[in-house]
Coordinates of C-alpha atoms (C1' of nucleotides) in Angstrom, one line a residue:
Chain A
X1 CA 46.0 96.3 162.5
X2 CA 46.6 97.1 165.8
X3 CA 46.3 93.8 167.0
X4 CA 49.9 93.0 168.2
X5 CA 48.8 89.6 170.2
X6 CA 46.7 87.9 167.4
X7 CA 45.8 84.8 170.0
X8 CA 45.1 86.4 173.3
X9 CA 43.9 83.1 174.5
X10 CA 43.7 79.8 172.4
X11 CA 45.5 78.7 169.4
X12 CA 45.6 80.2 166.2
X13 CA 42.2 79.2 164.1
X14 CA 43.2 78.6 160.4
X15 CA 45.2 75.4 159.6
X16 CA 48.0 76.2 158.4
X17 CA 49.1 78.5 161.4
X18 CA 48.0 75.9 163.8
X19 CA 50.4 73.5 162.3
X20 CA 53.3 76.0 162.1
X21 CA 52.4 76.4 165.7
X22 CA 53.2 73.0 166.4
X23 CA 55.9 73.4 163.8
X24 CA 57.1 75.7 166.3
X25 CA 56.6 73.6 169.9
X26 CA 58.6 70.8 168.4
X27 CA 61.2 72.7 167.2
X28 CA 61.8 74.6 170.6
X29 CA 61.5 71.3 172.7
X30 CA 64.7 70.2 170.1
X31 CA 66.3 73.2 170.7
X32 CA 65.6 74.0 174.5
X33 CA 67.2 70.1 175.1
X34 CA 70.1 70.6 173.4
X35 CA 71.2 74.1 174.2
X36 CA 68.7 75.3 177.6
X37 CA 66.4 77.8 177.2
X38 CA 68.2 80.6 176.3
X39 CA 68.7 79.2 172.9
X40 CA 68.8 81.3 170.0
X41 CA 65.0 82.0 169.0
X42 CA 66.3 82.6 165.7
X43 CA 67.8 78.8 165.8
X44 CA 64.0 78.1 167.0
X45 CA 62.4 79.5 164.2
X46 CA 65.2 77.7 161.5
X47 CA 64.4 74.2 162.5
X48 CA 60.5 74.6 162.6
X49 CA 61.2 76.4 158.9
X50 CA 59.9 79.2 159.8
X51 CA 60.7 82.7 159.8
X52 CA 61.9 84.6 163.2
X53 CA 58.6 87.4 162.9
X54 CA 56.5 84.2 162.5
X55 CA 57.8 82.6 166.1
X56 CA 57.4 85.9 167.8
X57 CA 53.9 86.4 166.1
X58 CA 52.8 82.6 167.8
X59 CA 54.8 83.7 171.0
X60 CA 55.4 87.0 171.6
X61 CA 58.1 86.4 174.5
X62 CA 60.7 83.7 175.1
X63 CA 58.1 83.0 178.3
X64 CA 55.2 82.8 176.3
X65 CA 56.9 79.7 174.9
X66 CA 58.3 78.0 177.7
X67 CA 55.0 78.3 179.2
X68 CA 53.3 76.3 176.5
X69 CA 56.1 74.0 176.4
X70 CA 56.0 73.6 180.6
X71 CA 52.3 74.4 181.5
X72 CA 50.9 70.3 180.7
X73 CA 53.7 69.3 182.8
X74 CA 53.5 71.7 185.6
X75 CA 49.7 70.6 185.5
X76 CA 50.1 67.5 186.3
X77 CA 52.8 68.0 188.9
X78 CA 50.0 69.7 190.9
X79 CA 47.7 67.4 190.5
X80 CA 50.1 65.4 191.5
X81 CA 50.4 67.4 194.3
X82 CA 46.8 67.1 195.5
X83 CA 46.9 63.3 194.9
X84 CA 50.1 63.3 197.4
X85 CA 48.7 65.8 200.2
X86 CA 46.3 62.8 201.3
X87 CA 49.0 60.6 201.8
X88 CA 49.1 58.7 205.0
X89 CA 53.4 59.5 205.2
X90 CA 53.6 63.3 204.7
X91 CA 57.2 63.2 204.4
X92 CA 57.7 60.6 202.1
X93 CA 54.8 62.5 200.0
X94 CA 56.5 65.2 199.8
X95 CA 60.4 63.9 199.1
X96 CA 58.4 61.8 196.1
X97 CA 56.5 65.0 195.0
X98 CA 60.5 66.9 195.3
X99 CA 61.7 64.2 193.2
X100 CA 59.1 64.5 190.8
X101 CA 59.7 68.4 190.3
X102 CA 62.9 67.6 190.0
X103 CA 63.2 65.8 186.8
X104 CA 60.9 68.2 185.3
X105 CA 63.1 71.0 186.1
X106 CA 66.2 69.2 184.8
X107 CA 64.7 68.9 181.3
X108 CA 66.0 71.7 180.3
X109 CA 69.3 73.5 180.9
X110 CA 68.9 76.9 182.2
X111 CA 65.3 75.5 183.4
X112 CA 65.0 76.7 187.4
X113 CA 66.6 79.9 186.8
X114 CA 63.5 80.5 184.1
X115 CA 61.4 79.4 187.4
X116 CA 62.9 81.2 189.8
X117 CA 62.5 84.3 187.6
X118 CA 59.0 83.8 186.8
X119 CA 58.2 83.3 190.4
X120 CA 59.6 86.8 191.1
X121 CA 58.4 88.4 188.1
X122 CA 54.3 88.8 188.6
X123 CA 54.5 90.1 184.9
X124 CA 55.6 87.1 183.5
X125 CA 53.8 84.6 181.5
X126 CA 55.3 82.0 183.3
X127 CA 54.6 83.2 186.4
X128 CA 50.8 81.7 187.1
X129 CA 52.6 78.5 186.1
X130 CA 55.2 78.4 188.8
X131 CA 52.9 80.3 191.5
X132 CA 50.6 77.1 190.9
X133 CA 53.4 75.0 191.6
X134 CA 54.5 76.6 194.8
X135 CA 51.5 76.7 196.0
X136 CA 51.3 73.2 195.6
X137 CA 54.5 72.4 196.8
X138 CA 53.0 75.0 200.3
X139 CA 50.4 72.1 200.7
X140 CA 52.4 69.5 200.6
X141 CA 55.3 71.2 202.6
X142 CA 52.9 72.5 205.6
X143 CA 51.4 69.0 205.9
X144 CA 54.8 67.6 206.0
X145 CA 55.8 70.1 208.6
X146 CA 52.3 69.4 210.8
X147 CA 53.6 66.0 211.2
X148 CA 57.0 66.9 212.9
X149 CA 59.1 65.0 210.5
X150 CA 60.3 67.8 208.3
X151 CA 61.9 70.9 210.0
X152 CA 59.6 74.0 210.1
X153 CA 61.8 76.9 209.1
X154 CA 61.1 76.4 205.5
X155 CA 58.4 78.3 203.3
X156 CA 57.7 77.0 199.8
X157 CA 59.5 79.7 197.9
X158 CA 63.1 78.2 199.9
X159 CA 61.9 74.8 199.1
X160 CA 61.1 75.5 195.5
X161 CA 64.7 77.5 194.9
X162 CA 66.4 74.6 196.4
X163 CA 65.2 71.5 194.5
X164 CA 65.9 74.1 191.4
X165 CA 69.2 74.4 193.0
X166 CA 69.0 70.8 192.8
X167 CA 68.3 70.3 189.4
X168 CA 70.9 73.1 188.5
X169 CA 73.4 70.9 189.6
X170 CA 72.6 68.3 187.9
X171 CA 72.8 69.9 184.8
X172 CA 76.2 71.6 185.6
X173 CA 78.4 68.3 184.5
X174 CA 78.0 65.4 183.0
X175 CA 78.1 62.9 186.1
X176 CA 77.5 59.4 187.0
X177 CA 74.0 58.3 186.1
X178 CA 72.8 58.2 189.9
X179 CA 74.4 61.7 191.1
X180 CA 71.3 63.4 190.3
X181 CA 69.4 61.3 192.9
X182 CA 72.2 61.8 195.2
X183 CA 72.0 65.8 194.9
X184 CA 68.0 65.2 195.8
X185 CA 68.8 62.6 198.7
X186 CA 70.9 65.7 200.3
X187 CA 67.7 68.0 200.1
X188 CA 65.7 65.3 201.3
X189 CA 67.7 64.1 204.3
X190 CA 68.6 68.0 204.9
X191 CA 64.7 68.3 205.2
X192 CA 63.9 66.0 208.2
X193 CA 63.1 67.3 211.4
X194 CA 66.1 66.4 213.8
X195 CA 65.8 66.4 217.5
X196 CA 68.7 69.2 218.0
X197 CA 71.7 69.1 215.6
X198 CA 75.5 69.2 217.3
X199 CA 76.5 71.0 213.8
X200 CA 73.8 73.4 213.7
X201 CA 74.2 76.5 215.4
X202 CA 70.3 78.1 215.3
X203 CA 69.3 79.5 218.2
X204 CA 65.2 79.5 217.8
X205 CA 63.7 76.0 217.0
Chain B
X1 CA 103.8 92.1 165.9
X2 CA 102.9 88.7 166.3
X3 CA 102.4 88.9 170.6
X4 CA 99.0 88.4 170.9
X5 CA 99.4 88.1 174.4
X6 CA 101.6 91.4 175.7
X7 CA 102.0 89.8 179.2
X8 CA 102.4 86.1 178.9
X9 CA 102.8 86.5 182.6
X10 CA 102.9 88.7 185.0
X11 CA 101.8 92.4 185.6
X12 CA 102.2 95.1 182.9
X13 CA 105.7 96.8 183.3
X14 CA 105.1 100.5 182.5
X15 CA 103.1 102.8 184.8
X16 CA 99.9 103.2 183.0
X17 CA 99.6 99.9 182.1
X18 CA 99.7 99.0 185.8
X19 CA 97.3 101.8 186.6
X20 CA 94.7 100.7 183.8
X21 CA 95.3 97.3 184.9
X22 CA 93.3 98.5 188.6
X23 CA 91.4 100.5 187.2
X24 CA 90.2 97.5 184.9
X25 CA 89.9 95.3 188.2
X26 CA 87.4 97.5 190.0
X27 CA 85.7 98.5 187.4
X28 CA 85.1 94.6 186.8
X29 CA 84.2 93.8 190.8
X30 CA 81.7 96.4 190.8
X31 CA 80.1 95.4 187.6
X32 CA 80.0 92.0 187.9
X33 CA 78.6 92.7 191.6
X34 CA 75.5 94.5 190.2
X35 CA 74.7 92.6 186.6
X36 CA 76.9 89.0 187.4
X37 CA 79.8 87.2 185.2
X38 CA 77.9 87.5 182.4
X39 CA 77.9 91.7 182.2
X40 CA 79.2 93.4 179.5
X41 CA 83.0 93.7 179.1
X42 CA 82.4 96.9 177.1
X43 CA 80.4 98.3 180.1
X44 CA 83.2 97.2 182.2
X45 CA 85.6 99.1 179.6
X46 CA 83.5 101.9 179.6
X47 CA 83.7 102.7 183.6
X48 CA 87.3 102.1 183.4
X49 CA 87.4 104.7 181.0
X50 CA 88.9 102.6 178.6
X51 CA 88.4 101.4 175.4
X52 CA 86.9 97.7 174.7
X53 CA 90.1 96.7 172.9
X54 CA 92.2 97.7 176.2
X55 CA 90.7 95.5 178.6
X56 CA 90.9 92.6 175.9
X57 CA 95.1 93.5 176.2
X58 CA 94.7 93.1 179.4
X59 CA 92.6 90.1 179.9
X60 CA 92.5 88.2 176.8
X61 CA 89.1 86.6 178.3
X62 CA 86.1 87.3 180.3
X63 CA 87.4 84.2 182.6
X64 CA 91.3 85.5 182.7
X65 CA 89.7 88.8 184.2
X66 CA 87.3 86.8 186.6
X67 CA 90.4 84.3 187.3
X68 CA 92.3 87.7 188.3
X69 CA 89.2 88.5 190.3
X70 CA 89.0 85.4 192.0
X71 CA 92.5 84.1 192.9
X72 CA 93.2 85.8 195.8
X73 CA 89.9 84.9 197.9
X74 CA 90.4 81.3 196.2
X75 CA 93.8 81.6 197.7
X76 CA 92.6 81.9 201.0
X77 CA 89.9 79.2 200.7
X78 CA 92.6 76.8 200.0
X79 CA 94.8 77.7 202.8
X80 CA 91.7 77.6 205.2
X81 CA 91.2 74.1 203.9
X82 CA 94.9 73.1 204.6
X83 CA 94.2 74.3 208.1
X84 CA 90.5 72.9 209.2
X85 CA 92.0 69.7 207.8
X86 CA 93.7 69.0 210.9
X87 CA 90.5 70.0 213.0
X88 CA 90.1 67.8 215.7
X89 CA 86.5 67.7 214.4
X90 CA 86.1 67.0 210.6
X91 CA 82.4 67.1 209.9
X92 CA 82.2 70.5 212.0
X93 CA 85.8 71.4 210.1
X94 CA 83.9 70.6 206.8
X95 CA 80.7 72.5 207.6
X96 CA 82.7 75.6 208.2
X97 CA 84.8 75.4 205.2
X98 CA 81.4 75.0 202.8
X99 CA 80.1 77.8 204.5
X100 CA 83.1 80.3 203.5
X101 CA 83.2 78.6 200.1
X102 CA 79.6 79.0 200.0
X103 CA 80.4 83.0 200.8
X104 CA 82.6 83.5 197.9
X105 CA 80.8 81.7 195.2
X106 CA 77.7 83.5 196.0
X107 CA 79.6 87.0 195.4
X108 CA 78.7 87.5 191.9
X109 CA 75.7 86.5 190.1
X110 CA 76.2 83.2 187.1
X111 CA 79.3 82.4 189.7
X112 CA 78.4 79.1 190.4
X113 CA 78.1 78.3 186.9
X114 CA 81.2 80.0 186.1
X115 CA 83.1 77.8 188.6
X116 CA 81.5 74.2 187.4
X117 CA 82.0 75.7 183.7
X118 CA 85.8 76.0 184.4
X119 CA 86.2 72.4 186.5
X120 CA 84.9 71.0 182.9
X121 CA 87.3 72.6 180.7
X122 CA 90.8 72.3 181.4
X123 CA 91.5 75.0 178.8
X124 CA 89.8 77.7 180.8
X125 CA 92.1 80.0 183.0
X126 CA 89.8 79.4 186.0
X127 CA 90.5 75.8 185.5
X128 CA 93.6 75.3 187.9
X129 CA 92.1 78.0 190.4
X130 CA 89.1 75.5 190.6
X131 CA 90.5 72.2 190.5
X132 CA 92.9 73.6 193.7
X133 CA 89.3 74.8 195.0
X134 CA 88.5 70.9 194.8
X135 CA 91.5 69.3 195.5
X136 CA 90.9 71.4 199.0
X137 CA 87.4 69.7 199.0
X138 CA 88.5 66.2 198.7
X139 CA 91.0 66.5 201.2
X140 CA 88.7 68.0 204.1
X141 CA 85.5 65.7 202.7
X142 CA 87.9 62.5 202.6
X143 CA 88.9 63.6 206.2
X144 CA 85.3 64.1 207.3
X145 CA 84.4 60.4 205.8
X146 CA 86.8 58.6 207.4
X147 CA 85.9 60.2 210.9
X148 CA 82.6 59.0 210.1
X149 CA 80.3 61.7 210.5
X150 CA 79.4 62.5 206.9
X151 CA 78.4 60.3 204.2
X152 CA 80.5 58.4 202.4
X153 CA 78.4 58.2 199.2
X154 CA 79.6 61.8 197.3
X155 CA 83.0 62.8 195.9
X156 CA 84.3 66.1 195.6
X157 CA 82.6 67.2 192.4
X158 CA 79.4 66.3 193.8
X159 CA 80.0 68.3 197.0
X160 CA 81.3 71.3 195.1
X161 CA 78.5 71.5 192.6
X162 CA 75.7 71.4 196.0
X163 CA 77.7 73.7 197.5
X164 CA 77.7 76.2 194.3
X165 CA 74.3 75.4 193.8
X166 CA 73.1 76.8 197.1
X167 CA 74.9 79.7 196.5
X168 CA 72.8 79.8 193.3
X169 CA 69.7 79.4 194.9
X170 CA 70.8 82.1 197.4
X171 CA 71.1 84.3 194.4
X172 CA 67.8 83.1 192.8
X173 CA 65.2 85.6 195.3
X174 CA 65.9 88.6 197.3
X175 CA 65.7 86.0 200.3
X176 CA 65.0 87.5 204.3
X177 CA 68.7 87.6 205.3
X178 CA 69.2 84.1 206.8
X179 CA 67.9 82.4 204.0
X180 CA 71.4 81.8 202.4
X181 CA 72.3 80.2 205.8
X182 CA 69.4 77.9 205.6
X183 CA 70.1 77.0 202.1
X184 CA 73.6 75.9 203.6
X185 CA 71.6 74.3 206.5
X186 CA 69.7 71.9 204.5
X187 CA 72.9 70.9 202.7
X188 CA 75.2 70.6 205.8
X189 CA 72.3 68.5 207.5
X190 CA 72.1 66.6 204.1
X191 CA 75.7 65.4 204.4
X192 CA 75.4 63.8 207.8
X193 CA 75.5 60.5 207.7
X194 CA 72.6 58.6 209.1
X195 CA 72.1 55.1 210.1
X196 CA 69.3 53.9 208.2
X197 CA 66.7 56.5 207.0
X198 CA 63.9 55.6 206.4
X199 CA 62.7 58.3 203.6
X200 CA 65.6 56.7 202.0
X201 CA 65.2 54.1 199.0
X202 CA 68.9 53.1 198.3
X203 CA 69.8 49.5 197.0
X204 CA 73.3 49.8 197.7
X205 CA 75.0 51.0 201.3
Chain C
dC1 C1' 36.3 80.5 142.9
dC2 C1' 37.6 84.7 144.6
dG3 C1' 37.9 88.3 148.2
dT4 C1' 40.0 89.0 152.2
dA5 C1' 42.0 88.4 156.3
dA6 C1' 45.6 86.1 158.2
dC7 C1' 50.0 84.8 157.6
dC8 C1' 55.0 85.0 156.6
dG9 C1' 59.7 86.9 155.0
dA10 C1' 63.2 90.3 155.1
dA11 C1' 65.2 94.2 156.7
dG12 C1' 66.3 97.1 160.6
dC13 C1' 67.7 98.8 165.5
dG14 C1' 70.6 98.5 169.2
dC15 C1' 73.2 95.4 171.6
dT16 C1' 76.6 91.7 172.5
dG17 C1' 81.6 89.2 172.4
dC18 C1' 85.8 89.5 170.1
dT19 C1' 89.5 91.1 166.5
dC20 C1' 92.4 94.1 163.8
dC21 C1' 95.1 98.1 162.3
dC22 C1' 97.1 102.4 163.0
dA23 C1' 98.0 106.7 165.3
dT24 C1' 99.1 108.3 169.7
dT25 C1' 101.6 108.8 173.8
dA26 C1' 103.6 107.9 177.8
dT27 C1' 107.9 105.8 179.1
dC28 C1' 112.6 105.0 179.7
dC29 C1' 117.4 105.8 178.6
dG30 C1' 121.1 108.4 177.2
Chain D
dC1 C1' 116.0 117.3 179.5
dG2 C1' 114.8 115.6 175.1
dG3 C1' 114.1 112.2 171.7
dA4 C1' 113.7 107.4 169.8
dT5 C1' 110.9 103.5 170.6
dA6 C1' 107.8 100.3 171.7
dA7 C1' 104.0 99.6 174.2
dT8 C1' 99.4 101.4 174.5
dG9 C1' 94.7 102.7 173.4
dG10 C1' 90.9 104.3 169.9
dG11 C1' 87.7 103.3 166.7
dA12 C1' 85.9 100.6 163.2
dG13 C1' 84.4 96.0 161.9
dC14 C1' 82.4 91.2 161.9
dA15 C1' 78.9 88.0 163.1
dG16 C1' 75.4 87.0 166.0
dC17 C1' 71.7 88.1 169.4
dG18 C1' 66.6 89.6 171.0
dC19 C1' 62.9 92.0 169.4
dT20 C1' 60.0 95.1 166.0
dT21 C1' 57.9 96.7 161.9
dC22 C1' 56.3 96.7 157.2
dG23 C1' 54.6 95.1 153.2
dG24 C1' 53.6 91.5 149.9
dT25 C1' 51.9 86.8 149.4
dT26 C1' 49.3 83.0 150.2
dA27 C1' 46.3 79.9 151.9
dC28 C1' 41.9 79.7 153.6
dG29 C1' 36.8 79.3 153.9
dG30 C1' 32.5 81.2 152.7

DNA sequence: CCGTAACCGAAGCGCTGCTCCCATTATCCG
DNA sequence: CGGATAATGGGAGCAGCGCTTCGGTTACGG
């Protein structure tokens, strides 16, 4: 009776709720694409037929969702990851591994800012999701760094808020099918190590 | 009966109006300062001590009030442009200007988005306040091309939205306080143009 | 095949953006 | 200085939002 979370890890066991939970998935990946993730939850639960207390009894926040939508894919971005940190060109590992991320966080609008809050917000149930991926993207980064051809001043949280930043622009018109590679060849060529830049005015190197 | 709109343009003319009109104005900076564009109108009503259907006679829209907000500094931007185009230096020229725009567009919180929302509909009353933003752009990026020193692959859109999106991603984290400048960093360093790189998989030139 | 637990629907709370109508009231002019 | 007037502002209202709660129903699985 008390039992707000009636999943607290795993899906639902009868049948019919685990096919309304799918119900559900397919019915926010619809609505997430069309209208980012701070689409109506009620417009959510319409589509999968379903009523609003039913969504929030599957997922009991708007994170809770996105994280089941997200996790698979942010799994296999840090494998990914792993794969990439063996690589014999660091750099190019990790502007491949940027690119990657990229995509993923363009799939939905309204996507990196989700991220970036998640990453802040310890509470969140998105948050062991995107602490996995900056750690990931650390590994890569710091190898990358060790072999002098990406600048140093960087952590993983900037690197992560900029290929969101990244993505966020991507989704903010409708251009040209090749200006969201151009927005991550800025990042990328903004990342390499550069003897000493006439336009850059840092004083510590 | 009919006016809608009671000052198709222009200032109220009577005394209070005028005085409601700043108290509406800083009662709308410091709100949008602490929640972003997307705060409450009514809170903004409420610490103007003013009812919800006074500020909508006074700004008929959330982005008339944020246009009001705006123009001035937007102004200025312009005018800066109009100057640093005759820089003897245009990359340098440009780098300094993105750095100011980046200042003002990472003011408020959902700016950014504000600003790329308004280039893409000519119906909003930020539009004309933004396209000047990017007519400024082109002028000081074409400049900046030409002299060679900054890629020639990226258009004025593209540079505004990378340019809004770093002040996004300032806005993302409560960043160390040079962060923002290494946003901008990566992006200035991202515009240089290069010889050949390497990390780079382009077809075309 | 039936008891029971798990499920789902509808209503409700406080909030939002935005609109409308009418009384008030400050203003400006004689 | 006072009064007519028109501009002004208040409050209620609509539809929608996120999120919660309760109770009846239903589909399940022993």
């Amino acid at each position: 009776m008390n039992d707000v979370t009636p999943w607290p890890a795993g899906l639902p066991v009868r049948a019919d709720g685990r096919r309304t939970h799918e119900h559900l998935l397919a019915a926010a990946r619809a609505t997430f694409a069309e209208e980012g993730t701070d689409a109506s939850l009620r417009e959510v639960a319409r589509r999968a037929g379903v009523s609003i207390a039913t969504l929030y009894r599957h997922f009991p926040t708007r994170e809770a969702l996105l994280e089941t939508l997200l996790r698979q894919g942010f799994d296999i971005l840090r494998a990914r990851a792993a794969d990439l940190v063996a690589s014999p060109d660091p750099g190019e590992a990790l502007a491949t591994w940027i690119r990657e991320l990229a995509v993923a966080s363009a799939r939905y609008d309204g996507l990196p800012a989700s991220v970036m809050a998640a990453l802040r917000d310890p509470e969140s149930t998105l948050h062991a999701s995107c602490a996995g991926l900056r750690a990931a993207a650390g590994d890569l980064l710091a190898h990358a760094q060790r072999s002098g051809h990406i600048r140093a001043d960087l952590d993983a949280d900037q690197l992560l808020a900029a290929v969101n930043a990244m993505a966020w622009a991507t989704r903010q018109a409708s251009w040209t099918a090749d200006a969201g590679d151009r927005f991550l060849s800025l990042l990328i060529e903004g990342l390499a190590a550069r003897p000493v830049q006439p336009t850059a005015k840092s004083e510590e190197c």
